[in-house]
Short mmCIF file of C-alpha atoms and ligand atoms in Angstrom, two decimals:
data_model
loop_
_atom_site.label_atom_id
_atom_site.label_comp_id
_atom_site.label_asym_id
_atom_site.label_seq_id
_atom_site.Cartn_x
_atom_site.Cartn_y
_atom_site.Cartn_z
CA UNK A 1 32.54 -4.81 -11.00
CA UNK A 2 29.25 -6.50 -9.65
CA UNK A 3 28.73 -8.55 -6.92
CA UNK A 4 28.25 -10.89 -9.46
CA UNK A 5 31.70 -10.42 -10.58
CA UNK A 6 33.12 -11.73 -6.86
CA UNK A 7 30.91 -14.81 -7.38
CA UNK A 8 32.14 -15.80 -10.61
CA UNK A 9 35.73 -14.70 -10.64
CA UNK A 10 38.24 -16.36 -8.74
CA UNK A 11 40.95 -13.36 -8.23
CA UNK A 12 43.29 -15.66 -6.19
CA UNK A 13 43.81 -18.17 -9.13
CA UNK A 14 43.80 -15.14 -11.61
CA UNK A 15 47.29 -13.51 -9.71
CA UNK A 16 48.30 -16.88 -8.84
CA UNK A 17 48.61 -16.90 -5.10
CA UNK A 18 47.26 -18.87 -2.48
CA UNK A 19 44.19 -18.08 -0.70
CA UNK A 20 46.01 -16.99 2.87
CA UNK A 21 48.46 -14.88 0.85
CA UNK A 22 49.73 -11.91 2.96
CA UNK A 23 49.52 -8.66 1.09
CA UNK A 24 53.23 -8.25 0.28
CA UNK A 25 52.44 -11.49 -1.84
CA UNK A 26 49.85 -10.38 -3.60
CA UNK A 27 51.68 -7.36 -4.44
CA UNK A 28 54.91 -9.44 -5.96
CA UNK A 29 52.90 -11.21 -7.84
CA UNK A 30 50.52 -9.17 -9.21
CA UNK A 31 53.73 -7.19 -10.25
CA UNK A 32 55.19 -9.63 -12.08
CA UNK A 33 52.44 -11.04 -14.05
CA UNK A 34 51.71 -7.37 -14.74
CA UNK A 35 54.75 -6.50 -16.70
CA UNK A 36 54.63 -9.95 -18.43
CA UNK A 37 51.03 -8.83 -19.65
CA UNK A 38 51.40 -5.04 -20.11
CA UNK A 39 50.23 -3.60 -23.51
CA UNK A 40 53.27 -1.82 -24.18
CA UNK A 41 54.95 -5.32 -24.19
CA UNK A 42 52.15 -6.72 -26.13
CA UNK A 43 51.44 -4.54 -28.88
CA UNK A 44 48.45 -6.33 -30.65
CA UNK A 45 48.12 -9.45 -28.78
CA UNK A 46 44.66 -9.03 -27.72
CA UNK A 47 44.58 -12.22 -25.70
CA UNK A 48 47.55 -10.32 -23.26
CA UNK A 49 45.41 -7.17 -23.14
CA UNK A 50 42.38 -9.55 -21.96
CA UNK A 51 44.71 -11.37 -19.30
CA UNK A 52 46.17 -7.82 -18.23
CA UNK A 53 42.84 -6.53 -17.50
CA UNK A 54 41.79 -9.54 -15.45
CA UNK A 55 45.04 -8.97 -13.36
CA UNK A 56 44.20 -5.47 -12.76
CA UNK A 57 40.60 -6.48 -11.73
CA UNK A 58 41.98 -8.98 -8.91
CA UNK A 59 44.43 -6.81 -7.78
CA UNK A 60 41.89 -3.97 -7.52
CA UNK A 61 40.24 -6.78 -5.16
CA UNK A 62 42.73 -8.13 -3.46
CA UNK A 63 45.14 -5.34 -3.35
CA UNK A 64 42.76 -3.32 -1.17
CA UNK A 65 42.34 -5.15 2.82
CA UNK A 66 38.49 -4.04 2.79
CA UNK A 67 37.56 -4.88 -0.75
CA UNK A 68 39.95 -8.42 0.04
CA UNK A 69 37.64 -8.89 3.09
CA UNK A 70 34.72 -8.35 0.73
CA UNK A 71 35.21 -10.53 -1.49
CA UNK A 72 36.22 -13.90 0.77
CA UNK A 73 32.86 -13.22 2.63
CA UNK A 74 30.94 -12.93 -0.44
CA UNK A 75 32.81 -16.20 -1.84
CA UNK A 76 32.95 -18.21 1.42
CA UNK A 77 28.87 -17.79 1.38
CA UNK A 78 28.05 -17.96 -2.45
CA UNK A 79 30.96 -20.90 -2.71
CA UNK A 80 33.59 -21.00 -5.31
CA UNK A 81 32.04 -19.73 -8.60
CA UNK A 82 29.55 -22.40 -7.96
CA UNK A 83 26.87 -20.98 -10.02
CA UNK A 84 26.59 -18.28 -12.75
CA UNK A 85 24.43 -15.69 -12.61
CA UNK A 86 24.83 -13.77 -15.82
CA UNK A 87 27.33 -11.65 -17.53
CA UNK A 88 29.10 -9.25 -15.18
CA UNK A 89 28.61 -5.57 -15.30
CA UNK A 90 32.11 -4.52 -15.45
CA UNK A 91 32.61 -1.00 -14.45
CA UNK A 92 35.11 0.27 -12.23
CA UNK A 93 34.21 1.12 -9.32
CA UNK A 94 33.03 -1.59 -6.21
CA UNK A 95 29.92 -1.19 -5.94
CA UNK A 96 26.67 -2.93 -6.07
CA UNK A 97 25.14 -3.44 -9.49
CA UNK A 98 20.99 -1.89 -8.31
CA UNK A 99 19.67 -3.06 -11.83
CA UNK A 100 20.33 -6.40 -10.33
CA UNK A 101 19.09 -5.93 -6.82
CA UNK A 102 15.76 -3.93 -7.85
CA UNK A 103 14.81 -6.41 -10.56
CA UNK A 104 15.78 -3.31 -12.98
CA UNK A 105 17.86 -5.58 -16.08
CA UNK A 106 17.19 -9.27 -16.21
CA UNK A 107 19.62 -11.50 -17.21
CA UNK A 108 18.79 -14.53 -18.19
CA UNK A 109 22.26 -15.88 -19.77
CA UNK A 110 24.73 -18.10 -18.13
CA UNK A 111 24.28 -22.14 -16.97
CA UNK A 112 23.77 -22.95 -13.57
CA UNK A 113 19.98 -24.77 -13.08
CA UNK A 114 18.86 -22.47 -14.70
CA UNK A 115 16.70 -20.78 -12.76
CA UNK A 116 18.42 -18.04 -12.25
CA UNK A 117 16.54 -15.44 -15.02
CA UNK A 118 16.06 -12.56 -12.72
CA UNK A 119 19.58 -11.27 -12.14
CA UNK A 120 20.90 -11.48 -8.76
CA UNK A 121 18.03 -10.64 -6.44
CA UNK A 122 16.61 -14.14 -7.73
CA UNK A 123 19.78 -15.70 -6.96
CA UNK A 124 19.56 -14.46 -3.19
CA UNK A 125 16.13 -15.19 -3.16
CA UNK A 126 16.41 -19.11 -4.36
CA UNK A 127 19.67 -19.56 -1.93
CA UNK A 128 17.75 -18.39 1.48
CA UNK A 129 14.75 -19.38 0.79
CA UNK A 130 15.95 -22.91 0.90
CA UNK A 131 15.40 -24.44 4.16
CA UNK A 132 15.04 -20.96 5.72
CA UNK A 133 11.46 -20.03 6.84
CA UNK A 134 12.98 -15.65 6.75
CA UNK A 135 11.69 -14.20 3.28
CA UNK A 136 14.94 -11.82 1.68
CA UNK A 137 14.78 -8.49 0.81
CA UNK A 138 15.41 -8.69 -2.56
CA UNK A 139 12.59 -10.32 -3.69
CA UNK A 140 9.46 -8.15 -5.16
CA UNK A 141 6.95 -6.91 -1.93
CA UNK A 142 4.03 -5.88 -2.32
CA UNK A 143 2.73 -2.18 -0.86
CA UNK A 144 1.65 -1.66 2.37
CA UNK A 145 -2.53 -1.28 2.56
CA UNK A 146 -3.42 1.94 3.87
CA UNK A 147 -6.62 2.77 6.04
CA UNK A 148 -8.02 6.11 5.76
CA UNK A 149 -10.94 8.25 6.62
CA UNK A 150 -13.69 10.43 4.96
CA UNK A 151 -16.24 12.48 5.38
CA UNK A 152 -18.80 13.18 3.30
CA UNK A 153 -22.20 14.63 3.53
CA UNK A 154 -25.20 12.82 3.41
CA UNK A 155 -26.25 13.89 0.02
CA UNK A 156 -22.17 12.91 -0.80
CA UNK A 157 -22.81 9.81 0.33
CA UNK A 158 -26.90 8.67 -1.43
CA UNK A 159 -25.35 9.92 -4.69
CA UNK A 160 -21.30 8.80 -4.40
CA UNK A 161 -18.84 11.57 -4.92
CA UNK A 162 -14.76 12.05 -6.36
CA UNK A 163 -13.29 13.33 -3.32
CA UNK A 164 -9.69 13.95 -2.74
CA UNK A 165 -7.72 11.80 -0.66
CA UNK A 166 -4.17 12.91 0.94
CA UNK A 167 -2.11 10.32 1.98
CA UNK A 168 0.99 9.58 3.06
CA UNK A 169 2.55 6.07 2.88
CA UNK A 170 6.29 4.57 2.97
CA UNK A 171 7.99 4.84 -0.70
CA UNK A 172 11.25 4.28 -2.10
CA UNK A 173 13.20 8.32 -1.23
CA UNK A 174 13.07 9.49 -4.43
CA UNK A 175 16.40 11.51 -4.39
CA UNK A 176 18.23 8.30 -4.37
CA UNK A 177 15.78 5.97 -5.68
CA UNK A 178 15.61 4.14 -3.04
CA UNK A 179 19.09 3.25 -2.40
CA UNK A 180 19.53 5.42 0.21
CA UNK A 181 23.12 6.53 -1.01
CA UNK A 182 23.55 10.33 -1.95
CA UNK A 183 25.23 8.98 -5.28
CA UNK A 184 22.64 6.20 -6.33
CA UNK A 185 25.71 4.16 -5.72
CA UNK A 186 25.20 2.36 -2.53
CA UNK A 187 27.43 -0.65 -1.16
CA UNK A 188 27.04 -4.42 -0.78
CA UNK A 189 26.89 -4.31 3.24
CA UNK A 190 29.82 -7.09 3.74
CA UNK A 191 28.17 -8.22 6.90
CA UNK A 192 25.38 -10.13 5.48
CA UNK A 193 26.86 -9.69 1.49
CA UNK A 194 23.43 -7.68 0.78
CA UNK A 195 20.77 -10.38 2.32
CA UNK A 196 20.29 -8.27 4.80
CA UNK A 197 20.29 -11.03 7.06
CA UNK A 198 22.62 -12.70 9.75
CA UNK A 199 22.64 -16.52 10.19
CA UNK A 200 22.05 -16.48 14.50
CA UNK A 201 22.67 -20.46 14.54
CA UNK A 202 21.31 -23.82 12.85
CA UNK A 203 19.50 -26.37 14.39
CA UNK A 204 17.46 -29.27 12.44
CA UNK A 205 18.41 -28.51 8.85
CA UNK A 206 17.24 -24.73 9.75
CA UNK A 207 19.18 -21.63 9.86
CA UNK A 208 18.07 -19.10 11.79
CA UNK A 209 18.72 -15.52 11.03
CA UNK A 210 18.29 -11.78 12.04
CA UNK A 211 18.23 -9.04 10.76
CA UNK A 212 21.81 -8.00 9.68
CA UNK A 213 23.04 -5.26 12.53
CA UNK A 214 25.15 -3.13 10.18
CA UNK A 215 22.88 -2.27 7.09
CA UNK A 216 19.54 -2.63 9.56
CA UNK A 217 18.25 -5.67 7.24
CA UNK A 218 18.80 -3.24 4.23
CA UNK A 219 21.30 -5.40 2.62
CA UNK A 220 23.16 -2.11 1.58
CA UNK A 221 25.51 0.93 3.29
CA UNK A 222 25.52 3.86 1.71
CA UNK A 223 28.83 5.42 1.77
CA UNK A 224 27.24 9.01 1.97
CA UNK A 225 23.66 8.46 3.27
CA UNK A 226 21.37 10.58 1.32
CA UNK A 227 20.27 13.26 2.89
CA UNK A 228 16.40 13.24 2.35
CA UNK A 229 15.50 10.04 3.99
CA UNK A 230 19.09 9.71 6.01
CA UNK A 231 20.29 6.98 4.33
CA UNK A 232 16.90 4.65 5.29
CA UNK A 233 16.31 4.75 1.75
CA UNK A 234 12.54 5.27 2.32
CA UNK A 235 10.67 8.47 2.29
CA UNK A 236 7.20 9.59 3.20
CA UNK A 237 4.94 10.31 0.27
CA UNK A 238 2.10 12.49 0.07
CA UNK A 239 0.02 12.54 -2.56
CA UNK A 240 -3.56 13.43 -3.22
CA UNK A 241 -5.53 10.90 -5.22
CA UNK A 242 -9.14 11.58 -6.31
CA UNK A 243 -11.17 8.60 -4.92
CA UNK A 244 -14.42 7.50 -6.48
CA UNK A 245 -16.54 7.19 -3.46
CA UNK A 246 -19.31 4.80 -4.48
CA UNK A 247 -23.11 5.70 -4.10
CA UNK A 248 -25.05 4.54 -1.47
CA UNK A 249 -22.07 4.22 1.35
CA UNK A 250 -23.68 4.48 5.01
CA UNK A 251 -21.83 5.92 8.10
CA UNK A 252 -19.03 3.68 9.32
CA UNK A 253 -18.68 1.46 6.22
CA UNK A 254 -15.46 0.73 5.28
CA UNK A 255 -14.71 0.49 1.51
CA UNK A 256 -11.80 -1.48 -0.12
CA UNK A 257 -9.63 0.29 -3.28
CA UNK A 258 -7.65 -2.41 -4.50
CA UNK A 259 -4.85 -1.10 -5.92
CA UNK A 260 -5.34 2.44 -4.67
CA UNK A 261 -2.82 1.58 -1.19
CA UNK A 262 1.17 2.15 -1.02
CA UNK A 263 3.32 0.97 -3.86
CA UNK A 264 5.30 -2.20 -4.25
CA UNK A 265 8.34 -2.62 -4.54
CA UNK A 266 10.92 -4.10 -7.01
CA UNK A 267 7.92 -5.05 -9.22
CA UNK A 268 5.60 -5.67 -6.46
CA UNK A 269 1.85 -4.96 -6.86
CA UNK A 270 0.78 -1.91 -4.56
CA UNK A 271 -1.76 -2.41 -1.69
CA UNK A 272 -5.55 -1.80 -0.94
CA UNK A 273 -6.67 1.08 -0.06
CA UNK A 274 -9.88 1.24 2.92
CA UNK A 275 -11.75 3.87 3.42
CA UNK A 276 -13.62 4.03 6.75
CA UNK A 277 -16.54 6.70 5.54
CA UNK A 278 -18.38 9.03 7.87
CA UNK A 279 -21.15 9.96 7.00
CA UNK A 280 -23.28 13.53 8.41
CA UNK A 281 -26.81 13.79 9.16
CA UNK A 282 -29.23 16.03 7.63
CA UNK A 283 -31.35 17.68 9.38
CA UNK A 284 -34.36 16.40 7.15
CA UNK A 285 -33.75 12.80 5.94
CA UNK A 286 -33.03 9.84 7.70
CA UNK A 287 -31.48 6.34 5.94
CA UNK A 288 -32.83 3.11 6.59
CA UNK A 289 -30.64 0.71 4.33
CA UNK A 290 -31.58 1.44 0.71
CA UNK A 291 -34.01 3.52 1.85
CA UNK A 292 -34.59 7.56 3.12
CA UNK A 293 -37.33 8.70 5.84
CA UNK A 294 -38.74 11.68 6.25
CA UNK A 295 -41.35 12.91 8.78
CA UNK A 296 -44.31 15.34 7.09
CA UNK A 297 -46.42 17.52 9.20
CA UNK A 298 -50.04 16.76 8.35
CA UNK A 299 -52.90 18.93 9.70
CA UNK A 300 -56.02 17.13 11.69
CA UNK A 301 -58.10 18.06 8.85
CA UNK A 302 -55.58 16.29 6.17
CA UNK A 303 -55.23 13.21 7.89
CA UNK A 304 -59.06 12.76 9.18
CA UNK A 305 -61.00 14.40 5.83
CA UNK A 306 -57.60 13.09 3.50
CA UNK A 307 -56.21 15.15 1.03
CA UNK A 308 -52.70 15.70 -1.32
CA UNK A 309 -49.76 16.41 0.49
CA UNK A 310 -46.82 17.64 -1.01
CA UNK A 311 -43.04 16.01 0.18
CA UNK A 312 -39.64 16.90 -0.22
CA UNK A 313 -37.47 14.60 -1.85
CA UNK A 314 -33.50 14.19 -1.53
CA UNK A 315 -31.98 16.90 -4.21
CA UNK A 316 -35.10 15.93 -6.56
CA UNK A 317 -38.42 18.20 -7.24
CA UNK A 318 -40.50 17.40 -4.91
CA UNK A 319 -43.54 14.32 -4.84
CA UNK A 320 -47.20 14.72 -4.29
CA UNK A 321 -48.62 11.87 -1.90
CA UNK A 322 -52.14 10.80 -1.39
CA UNK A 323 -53.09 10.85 2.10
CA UNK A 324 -56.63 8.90 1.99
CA UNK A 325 -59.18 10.10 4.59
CA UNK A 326 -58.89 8.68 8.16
CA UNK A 327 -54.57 8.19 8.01
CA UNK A 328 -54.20 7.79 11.30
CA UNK A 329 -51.00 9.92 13.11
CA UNK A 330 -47.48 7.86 12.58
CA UNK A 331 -48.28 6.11 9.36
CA UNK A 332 -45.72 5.50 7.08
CA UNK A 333 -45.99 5.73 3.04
CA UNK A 334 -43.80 5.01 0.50
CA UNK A 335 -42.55 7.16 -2.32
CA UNK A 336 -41.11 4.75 -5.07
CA UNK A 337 -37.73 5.38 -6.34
CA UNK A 338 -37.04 8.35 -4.21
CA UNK A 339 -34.63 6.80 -1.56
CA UNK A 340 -30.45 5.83 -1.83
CA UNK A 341 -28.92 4.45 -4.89
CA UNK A 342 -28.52 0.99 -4.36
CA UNK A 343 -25.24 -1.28 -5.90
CA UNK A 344 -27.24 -2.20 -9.30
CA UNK A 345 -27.93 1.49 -10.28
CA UNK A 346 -31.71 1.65 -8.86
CA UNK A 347 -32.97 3.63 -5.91
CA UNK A 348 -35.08 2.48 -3.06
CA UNK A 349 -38.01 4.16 -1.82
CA UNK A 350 -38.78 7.32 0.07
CA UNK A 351 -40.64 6.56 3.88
CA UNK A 352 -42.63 9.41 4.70
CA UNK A 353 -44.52 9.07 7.87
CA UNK A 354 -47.31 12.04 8.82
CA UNK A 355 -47.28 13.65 12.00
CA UNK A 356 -50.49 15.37 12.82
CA UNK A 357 -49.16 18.62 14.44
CA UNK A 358 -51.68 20.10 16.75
CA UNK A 359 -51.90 24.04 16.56
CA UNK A 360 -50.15 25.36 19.47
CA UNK A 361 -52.90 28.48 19.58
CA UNK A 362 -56.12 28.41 18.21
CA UNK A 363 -58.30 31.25 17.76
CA UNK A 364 -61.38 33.41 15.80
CA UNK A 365 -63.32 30.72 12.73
CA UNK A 366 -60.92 27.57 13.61
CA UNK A 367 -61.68 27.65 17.41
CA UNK A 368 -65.46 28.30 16.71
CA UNK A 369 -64.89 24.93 14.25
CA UNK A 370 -63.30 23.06 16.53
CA UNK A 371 -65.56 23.62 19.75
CA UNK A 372 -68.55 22.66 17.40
CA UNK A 373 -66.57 19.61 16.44
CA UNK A 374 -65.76 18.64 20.24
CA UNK A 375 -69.52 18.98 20.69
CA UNK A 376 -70.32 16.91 17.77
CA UNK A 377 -68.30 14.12 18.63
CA UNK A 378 -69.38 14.27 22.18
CA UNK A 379 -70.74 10.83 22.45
CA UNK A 380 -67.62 9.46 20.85
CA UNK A 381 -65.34 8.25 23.81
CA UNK A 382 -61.96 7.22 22.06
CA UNK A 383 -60.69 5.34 24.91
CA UNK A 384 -63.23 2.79 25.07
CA UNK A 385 -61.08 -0.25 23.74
CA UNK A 386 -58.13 0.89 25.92
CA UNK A 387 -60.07 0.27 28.39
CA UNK A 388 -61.82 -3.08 27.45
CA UNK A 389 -58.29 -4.47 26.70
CA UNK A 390 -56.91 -3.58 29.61
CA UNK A 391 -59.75 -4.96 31.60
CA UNK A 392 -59.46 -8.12 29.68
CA UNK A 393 -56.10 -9.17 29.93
ZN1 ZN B 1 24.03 -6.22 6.36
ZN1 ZN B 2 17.16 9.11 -0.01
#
């Protein structure tokens, strides 16, 4: 029988006996109303066989000082069959029906308001929620959101990569689904008759509670704790997931999965998923937004006389650029549609910038050319407007 069961059925008026009855009572009567009932003193009378079965049932109940203790908690909270939540489970053992508390079979039968559709967990729900500001256990959560890292090269990151992500995260222990109970059979903890919470005191129309002591807010004691997650219930899981890195990510950006973050639980959506991406350099290209940089050597002869000067690209052949005569050292030119892949799918540009890179040793024709070329230019005095500015100022 269900917790269900305790709500709806009242086992005292079913043996007859007052509500204080001492156990030696319960026994006579239970006794007597047994024999009256018994199918071998009934043979056919299907409404006896009903009645002897309810008997049974309440003495189960009430014939055991635990289960008794149980079941006046569970009424003295839920009232006296006040409301009905659905059909009861039946079954014979005392024990929690999980469909109910994990949302598993809704049941949307019975009278009450009406409200009730969800099976029990609903029912729990609806009653503390009501002038309560605690949230139950029982109702759907959703998954935790999980932050996690990544590191990708830089090419990785212009051009967006699949890259596998291990994780671990809270879930429900799958040895015992969750119930943390070696048998899949945990109990209703009778402390807090499976809220999982304690009432600590009222004041204004409020109650207060904590976290019930005995089950650890769990709502449920597991007989023989399960011995993968010790009874908690909860397990780590690992898993690897392939993650779509988008392109274009820069160092440090953090990107949202939704979705893609710890599952929920009884029917709860699962969390996000961020991913804080680091990024590496390269030893060629820099990033400047949308766009990559890149510094060419030029000779003195390219930049002053100009000329065509070929430039690597990122992963692509590579680009010819124009480099018109007198590009002074430090200039920057663009490469169209040679840089990062931007959110709508286009690319921005390639920066080159020249560096005229002075010979380090310079000997035999290009030393003969370049000492006629100092004494060509010897009139020319390139600092000339340096120092008319600075004089001006
Ligand atoms: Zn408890
Ligand atoms: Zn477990």
């Amino acid at each position: 029988m269900s917790t269900k069961d305790f709500i709806e059925k009242d086992y005292y008026k079913v043996l007859g006996v007052p509500k204080d009855a001492t156990e030696a009572e319960i026994k006579k009567a239970y006794r007597k109303l047994a024999r009256e009932n018994h199918p071998d003193a009934n043979k056919g009378n299907a409404k006896a066989e009903e009645r002897f079965k309810e008997i049974s049932e309440a003495n189960d109940v009430l014939g055991d000082p635990k289960k008794r203790k149980e079941y006046d908690e569970a009424r003295a909270l839920f009232g006296n069959g006040g409301f009905r939540p659905g059909p009861g489970a039946g079954g014979g053992s005392f024990n929690f029906d999980l469909s109910d508390l994990f949302g598993g079979g809704a049941q949307g039968s019975g009278g009450g308001s009406g409200g009730f559709g969800g099976g029990i967990g609903d029912v729990f729900g609806g009653l503390f929620n009501r002038g309560s500001s605690g949230t139950t256990r029982v109702q759907p959560r959703r998954g935790q959101d999980i932050d996690t890292e990544v590191s990708l090269s830089f090419t990785e990151a212009i051009e967006g990569a699949t890259v596998p992500l291990r994780m671990s995260s809270q879930a429900p222990c799958k040895a015992c689904s969750g119930t943390g109970d070696a048998n899949g059979n945990p109990r209703v903890c009778p402390t807090c008759v499976g809220t999982g919470q304690v009432a600590r005191g009222s004041g204004g129309g409020f109650s207060l509670t904590d976290p019930c002591p005995d089950c650890k807010g769990r709502g449920l004691i597991a007989e023989n704790p399960c011995e993968v997650c010790k009874g908690s219930g909860r397990a780590k899981s690992s898993r690897t997931m392939q993650v779509r890195i988008p392109a274009g990510v820069s160092d440090g950006q953090r990107i949202r999965l939704r979705g893609k973050g710890a599952p929920g639980e009884r029917g709860g959506p699962a969390g996000d998923l961020y991913v804080t991406v680091h990024v590496s350099a390269h030893p060629v290209f820099g990033r400047k937004g949308d766009n990559l940089t890149v510094t060419v050597p030029v000779t003195f002869a390219e930049a002053a006389l100009g000329g065509e000067v070929r430039v690597p690209t990122l992963g692509g052949p590579s680009v010819t650029l124009k480099l018109p005569p007198g590009t002074p050292n430090g200039r920057t030119m663009r490469a169209r549609g040679k840089g990062a892949v931007r959110k709508d799918g286009t690319r921005g540009d390639l920066l080159v910038t020249v560096e005229v890179s002075v010979p380090a040793d310079v000997t035999g024709k290009a030393r003969d050319a370049l000492e006629a070329y100092r004494e060509a230019t010897a009139g020319e005095d390139p600092r000339a407007e340096l120092f008319k500015a600075a004089k001006g100022a």
